[in-house]
PDB file of C-alpha atoms and ligand atoms in Angstrom:
ATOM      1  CA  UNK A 945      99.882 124.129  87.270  1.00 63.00           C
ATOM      2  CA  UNK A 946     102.483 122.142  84.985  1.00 91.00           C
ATOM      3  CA  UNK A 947     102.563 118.342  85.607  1.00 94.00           C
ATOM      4  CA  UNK A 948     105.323 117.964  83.825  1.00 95.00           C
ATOM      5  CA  UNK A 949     107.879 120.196  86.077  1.00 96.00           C
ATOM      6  CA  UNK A 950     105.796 119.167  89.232  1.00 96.00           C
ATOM      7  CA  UNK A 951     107.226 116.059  88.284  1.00 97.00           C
ATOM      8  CA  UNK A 952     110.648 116.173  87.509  1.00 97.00           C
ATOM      9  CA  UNK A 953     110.620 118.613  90.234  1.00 97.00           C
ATOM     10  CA  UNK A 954     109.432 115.594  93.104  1.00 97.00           C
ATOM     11  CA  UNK A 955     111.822 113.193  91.250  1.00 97.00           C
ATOM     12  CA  UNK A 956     114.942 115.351  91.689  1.00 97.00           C
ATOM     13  CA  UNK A 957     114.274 116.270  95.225  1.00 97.00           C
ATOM     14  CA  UNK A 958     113.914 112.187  95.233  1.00 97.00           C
ATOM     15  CA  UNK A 959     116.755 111.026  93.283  1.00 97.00           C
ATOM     16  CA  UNK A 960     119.613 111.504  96.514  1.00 98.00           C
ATOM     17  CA  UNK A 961     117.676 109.201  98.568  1.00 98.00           C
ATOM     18  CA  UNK A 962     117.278 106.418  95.793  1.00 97.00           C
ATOM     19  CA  UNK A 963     114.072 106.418  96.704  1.00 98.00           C
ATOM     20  CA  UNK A 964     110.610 105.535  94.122  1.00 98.00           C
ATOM     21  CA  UNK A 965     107.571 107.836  93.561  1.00 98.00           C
ATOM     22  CA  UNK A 966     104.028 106.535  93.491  1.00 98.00           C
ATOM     23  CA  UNK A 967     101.866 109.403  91.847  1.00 98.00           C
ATOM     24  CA  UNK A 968      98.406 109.185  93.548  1.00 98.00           C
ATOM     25  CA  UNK A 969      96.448 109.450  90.693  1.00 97.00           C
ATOM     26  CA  UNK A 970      92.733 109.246  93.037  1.00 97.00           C
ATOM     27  CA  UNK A 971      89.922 111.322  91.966  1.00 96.00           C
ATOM     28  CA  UNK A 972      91.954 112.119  88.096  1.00 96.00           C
ATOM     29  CA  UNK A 973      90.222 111.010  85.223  1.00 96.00           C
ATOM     30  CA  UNK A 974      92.156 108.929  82.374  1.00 97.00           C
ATOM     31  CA  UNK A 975      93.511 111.708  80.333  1.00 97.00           C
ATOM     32  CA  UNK A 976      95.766 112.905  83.233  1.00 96.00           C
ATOM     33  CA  UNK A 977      96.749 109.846  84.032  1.00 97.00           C
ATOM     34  CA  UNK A 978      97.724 109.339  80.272  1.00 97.00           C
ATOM     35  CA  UNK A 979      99.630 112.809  80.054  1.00 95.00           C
ATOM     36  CA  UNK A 980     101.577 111.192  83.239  1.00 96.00           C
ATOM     37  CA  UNK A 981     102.048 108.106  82.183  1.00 97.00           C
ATOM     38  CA  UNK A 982     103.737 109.592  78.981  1.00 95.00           C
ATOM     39  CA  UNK A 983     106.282 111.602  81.080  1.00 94.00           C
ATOM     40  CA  UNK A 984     107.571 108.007  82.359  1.00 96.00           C
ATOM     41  CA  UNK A 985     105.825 107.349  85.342  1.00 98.00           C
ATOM     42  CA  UNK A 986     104.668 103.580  85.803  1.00 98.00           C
ATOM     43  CA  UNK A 987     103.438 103.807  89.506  1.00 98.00           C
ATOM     44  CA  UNK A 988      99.936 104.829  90.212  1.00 98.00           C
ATOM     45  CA  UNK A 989      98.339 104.922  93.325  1.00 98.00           C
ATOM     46  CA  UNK A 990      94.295 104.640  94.396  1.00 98.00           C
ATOM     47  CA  UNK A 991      92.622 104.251  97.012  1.00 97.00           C
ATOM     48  CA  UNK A 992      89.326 103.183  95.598  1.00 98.00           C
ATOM     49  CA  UNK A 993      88.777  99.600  94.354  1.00 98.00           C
ATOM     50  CA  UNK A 994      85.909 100.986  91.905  1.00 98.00           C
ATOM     51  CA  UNK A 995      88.299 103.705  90.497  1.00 98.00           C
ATOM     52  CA  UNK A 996      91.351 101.498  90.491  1.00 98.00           C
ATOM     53  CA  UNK A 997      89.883  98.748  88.131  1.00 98.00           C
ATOM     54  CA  UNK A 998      88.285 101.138  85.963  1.00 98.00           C
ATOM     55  CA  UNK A 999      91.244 103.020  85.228  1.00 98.00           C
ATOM     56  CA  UNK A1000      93.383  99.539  85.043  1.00 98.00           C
ATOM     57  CA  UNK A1001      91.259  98.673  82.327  1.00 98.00           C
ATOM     58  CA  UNK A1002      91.919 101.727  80.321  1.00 98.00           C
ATOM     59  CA  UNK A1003      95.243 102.512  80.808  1.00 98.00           C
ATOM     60  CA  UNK A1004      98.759 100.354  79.417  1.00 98.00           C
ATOM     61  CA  UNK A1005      99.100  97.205  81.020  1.00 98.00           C
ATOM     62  CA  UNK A1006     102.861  98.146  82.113  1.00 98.00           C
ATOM     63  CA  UNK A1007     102.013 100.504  85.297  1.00 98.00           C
ATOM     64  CA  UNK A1008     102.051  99.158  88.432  1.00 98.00           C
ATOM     65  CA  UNK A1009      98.539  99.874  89.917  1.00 98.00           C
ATOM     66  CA  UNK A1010      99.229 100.144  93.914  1.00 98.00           C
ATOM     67  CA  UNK A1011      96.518 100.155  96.117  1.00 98.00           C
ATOM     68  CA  UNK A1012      96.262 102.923  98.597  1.00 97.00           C
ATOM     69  CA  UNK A1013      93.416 103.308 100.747  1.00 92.00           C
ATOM     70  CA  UNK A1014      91.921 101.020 103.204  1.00 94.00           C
ATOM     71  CA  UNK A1015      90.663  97.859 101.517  1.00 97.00           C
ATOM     72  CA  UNK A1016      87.473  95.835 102.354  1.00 97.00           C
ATOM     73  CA  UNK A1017      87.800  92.105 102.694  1.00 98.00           C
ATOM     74  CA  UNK A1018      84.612  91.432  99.950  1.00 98.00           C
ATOM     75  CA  UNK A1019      86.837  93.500  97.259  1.00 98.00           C
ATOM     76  CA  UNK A1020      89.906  91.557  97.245  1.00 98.00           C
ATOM     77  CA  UNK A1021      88.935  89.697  94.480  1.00 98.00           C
ATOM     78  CA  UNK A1022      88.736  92.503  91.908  1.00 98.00           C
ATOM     79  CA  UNK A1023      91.840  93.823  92.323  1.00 98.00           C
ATOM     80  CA  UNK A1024      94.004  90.392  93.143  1.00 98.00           C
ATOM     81  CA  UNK A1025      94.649  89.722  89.228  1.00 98.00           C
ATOM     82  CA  UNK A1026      96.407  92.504  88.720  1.00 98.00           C
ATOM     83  CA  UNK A1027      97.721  94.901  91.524  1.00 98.00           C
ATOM     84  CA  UNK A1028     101.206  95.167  92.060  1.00 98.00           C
ATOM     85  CA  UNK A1029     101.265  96.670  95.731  1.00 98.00           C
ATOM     86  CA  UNK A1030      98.624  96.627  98.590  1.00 98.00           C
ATOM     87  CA  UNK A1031      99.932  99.198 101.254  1.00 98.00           C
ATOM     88  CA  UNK A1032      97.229  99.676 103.720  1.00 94.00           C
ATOM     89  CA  UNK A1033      96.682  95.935 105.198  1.00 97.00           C
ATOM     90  CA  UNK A1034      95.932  96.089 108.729  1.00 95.00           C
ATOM     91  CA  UNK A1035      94.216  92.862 110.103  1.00 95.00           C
ATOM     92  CA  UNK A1036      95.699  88.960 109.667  1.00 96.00           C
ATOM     93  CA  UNK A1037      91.720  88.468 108.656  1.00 97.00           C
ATOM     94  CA  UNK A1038      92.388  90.819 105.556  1.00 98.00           C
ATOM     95  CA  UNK A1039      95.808  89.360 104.258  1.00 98.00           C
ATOM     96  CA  UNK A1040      94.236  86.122 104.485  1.00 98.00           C
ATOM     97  CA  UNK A1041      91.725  87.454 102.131  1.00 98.00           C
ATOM     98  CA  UNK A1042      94.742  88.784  99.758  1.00 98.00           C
ATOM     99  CA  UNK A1043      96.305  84.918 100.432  1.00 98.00           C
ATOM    100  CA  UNK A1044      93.113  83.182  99.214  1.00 98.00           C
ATOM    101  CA  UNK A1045      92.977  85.246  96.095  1.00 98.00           C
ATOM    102  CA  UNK A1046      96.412  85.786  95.586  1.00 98.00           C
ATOM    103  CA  UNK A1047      96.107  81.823  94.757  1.00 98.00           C
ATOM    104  CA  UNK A1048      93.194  82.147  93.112  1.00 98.00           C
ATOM    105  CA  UNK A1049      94.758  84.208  90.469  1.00 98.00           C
ATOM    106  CA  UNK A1050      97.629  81.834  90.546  1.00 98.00           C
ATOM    107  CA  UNK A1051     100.162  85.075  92.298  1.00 98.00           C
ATOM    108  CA  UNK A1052     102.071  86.153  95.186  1.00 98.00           C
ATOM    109  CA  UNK A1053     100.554  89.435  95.998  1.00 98.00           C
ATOM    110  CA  UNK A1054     102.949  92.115  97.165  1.00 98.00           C
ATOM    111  CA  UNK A1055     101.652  93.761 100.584  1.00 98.00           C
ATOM    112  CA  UNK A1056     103.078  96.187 102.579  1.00 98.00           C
ATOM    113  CA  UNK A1057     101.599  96.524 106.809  1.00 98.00           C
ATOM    114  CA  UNK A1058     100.187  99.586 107.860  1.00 97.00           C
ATOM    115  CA  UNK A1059     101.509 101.148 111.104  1.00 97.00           C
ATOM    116  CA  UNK A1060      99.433 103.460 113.196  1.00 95.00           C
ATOM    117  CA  UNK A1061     101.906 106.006 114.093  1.00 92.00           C
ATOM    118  CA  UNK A1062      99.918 109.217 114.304  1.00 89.00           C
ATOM    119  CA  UNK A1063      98.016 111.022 117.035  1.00 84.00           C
ATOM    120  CA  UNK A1064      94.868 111.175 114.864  1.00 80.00           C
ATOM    121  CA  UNK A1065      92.581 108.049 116.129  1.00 77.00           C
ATOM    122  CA  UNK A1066      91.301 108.393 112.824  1.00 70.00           C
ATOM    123  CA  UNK A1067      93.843 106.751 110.544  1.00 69.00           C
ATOM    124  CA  UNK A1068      93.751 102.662 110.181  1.00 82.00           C
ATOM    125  CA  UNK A1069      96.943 100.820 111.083  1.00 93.00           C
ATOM    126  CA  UNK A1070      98.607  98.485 113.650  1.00 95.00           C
ATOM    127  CA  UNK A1071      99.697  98.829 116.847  1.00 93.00           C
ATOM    128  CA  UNK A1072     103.206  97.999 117.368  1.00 91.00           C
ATOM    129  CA  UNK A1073     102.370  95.563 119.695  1.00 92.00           C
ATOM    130  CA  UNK A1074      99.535  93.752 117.767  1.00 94.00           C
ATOM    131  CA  UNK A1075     102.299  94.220 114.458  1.00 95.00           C
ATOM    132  CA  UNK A1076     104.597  91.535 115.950  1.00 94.00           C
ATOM    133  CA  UNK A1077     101.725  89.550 116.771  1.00 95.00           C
ATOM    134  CA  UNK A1078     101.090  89.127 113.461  1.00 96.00           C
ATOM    135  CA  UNK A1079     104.696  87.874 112.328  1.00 96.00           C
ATOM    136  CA  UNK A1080     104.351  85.562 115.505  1.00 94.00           C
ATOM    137  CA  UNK A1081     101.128  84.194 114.740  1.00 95.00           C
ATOM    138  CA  UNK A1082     101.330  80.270 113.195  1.00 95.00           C
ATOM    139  CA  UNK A1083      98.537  81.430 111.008  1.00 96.00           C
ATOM    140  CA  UNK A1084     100.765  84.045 109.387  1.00 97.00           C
ATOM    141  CA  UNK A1085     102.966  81.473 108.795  1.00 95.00           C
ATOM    142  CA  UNK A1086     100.997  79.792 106.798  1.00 96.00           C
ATOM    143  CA  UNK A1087      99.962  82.259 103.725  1.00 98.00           C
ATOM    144  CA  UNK A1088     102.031  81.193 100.832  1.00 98.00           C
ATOM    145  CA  UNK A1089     100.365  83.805  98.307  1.00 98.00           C
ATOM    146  CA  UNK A1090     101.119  86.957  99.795  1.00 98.00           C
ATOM    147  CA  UNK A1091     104.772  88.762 100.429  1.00 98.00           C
ATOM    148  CA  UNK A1092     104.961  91.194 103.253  1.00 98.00           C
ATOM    149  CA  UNK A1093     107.239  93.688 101.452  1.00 98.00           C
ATOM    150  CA  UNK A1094     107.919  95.880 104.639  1.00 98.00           C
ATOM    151  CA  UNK A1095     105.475  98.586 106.262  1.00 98.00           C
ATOM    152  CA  UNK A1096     103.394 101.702 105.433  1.00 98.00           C
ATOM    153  CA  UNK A1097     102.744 104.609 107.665  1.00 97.00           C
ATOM    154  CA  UNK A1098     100.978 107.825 106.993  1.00 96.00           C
ATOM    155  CA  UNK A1099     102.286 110.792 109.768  1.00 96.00           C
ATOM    156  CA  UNK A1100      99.957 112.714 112.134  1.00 94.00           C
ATOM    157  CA  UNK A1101      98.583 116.169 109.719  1.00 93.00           C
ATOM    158  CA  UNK A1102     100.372 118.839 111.435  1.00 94.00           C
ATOM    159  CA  UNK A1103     102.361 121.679 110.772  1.00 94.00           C
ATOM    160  CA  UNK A1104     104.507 120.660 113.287  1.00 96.00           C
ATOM    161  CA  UNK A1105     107.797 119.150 111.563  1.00 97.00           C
ATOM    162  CA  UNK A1106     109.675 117.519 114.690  1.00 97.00           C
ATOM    163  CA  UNK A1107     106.147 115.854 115.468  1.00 97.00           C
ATOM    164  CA  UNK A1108     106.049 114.338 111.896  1.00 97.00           C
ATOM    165  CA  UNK A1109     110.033 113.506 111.952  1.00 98.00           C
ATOM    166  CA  UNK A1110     109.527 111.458 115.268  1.00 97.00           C
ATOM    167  CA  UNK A1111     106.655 109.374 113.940  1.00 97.00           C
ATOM    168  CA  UNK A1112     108.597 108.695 110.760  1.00 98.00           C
ATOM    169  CA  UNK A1113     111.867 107.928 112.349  1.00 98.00           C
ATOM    170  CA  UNK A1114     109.792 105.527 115.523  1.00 97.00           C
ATOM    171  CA  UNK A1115     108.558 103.343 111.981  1.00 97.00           C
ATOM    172  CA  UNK A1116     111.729 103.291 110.871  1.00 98.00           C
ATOM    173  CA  UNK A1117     113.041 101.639 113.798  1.00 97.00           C
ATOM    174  CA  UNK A1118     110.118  99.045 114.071  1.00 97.00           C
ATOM    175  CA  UNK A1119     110.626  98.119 110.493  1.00 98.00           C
ATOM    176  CA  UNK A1120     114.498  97.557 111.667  1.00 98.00           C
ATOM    177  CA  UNK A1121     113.692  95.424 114.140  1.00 97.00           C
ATOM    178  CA  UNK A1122     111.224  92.993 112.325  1.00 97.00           C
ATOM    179  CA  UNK A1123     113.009  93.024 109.233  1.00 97.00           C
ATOM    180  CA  UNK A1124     116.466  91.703 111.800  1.00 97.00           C
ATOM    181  CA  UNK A1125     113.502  89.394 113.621  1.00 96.00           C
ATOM    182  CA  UNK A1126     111.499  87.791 110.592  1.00 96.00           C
ATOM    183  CA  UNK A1127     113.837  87.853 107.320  1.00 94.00           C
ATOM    184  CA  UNK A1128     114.237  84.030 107.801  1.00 95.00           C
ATOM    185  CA  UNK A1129     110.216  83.170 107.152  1.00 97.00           C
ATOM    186  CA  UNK A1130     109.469  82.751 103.543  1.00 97.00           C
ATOM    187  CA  UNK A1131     106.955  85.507 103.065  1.00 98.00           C
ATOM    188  CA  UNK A1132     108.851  87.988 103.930  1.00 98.00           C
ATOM    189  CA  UNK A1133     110.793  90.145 102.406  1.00 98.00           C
ATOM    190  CA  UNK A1134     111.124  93.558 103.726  1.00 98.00           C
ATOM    191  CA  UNK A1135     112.674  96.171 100.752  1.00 98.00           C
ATOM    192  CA  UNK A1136     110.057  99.155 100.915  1.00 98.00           C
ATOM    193  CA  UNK A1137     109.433 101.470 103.769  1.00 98.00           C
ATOM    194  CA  UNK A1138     105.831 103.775 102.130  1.00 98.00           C
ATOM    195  CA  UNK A1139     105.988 107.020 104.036  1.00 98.00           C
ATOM    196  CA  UNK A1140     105.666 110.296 102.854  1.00 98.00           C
ATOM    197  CA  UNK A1141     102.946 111.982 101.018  1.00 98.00           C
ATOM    198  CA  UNK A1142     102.710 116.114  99.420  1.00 97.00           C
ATOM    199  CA  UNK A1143     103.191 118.078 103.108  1.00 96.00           C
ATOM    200  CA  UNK A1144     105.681 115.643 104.536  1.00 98.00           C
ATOM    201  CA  UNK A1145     107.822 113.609 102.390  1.00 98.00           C
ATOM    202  CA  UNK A1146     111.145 115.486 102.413  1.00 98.00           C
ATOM    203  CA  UNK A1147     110.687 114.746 106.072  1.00 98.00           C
ATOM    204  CA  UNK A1148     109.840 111.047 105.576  1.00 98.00           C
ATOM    205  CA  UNK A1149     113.046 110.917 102.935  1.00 98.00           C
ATOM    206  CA  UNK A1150     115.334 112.192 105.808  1.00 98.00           C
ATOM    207  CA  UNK A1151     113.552 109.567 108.124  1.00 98.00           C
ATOM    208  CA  UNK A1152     114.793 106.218 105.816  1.00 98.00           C
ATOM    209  CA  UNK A1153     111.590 106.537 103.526  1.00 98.00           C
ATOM    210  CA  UNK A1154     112.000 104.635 100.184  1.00 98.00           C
ATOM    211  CA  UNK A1155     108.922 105.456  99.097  1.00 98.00           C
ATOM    212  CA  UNK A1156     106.963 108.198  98.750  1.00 98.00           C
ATOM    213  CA  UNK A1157     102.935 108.617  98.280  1.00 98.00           C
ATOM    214  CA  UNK A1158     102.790 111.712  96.447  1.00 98.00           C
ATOM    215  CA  UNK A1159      99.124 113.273  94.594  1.00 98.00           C
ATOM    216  CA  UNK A1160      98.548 116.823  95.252  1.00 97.00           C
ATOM    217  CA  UNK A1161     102.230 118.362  94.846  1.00 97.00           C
ATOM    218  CA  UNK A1162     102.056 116.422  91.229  1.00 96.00           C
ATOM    219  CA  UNK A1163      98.177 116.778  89.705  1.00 94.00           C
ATOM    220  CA  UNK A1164      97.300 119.806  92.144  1.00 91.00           C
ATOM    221  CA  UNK A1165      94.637 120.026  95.006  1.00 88.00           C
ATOM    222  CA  UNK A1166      91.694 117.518  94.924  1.00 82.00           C
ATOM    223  CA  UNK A1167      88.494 118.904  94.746  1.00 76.00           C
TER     224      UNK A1167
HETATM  225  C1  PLP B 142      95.717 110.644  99.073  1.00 66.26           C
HETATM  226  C2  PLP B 142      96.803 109.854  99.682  1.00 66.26           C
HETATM  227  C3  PLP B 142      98.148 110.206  99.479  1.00 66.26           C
HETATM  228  C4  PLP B 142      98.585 111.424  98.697  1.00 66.26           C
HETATM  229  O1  PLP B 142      98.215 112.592  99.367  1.00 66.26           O
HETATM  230  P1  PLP B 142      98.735 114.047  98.876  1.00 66.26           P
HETATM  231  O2  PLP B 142      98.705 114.850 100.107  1.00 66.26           O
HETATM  232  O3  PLP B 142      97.762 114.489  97.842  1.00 66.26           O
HETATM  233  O4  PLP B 142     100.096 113.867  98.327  1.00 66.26           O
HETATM  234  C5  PLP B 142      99.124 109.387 100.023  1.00 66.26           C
HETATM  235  N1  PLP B 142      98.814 108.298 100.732  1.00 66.26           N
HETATM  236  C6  PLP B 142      97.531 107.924 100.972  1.00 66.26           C
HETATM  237  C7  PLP B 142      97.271 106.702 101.778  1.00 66.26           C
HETATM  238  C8  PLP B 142      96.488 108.699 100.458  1.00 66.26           C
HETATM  239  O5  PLP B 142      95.227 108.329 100.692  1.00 66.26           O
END
């Protein structure tokens, strides 16, 4: 397992679409991260609060630490100072959270929605419907330290490729529509679709992807 070609083979297959990499650096201790962080790469992703601020305080100060995983309200506050991108929000209650510390630390906090666009009931996300009751809400309106960068979506785990392709190309649409619908309010700002991880993001690329979650294909399988 080389790290290096894994690499530049994931940003090659990447480069056509203009699209960025976040290497999901969960469950790798420092030194890999290092060794990765020396080939170039500035985006990390976790999706552990405890792991993210441990390895934020050991690594460079220059990567972009995005956050991952599905975040508890009461741990907001020990990752607003310094995370670049939240992906996984999924309730107004929690990116009110992310607006009340956002200020705290004296930033806008970068946040991208989570759509629930797989089969599995197991994976968090909104429903479309209760997604553009979010933008419509006058609460939403109202959060001046958080950006709503566009939408994440993680793809039902199947080997079944026009399964995947559908779900990809149904959040593609709905991030269309409410980037056409809410460009005008002042936090937002839709640039970044996140879909795509190791088993599906050539798919998600070909669905309008511009970024891709990738951990396994880079550091190998997670034990
Ligand atoms: C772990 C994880 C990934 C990366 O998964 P791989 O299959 O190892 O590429 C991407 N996105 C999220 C939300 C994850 O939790």
């Amino acid at each position: 397992m080389n790290i290096k070609s894994n690499i530049e083979k994931i940003l090659n297959e990447i480069k056509p679409y203009n699209a960025a990499l976040v290497a999901v650096s969960k469950t790798k201790p420092i030194q890999v991260l290092k060794e990765v962080y020396d080939f170039g790469i500035r985006d990390f992703g976790e999706n552990k609060v405890q792991e993210l601020i441990e390895k934020e305080e050991k690594l460079p100060k220059d990567i972009n630490w995005h956050m991952i995983g599905h975040l508890q309200r009461n741990k907001v506050k020990y990752i607003a100072p310094f995370v670049y991108l939240i992906h996984g929000v999924d309730s107004l209650k929690l990116l009110q959270e992310i607006n009340k510390q956002g200020k705290k630390s004296n930033r806008i906090i970068k946040c991208l929605l989570q759509v629930h666009i797989a089969e599995e009931e197991t994976k968090f996300g909104f429903s479309r419907e209760e997604l553009t009751g979010i933008f419509n809400d006058a609460k939403f309106n109202e959060l001046k330290n958080i950006q709503i960068k566009g939408l994440m979506g993680m793809a039902t785990f199947t080997e079944n490729a026009d399964q995947v392709r559908k779900e990809f190309k149904s959040l593609k649409e709905l991030y269309q529509s409410i980037k056409a619908l809410h460009s005008d309010k002042e936090n937002v700002d839709f640039e970044i679709l996140s879909m795509g991880m190791s088993g599906d993001f050539r798919i998600a690329l070909d669905q309008g992807s511009t970024m891709v979650r990738v951990g396994s294909s880079i550091f190998g399988e997670r034990v």
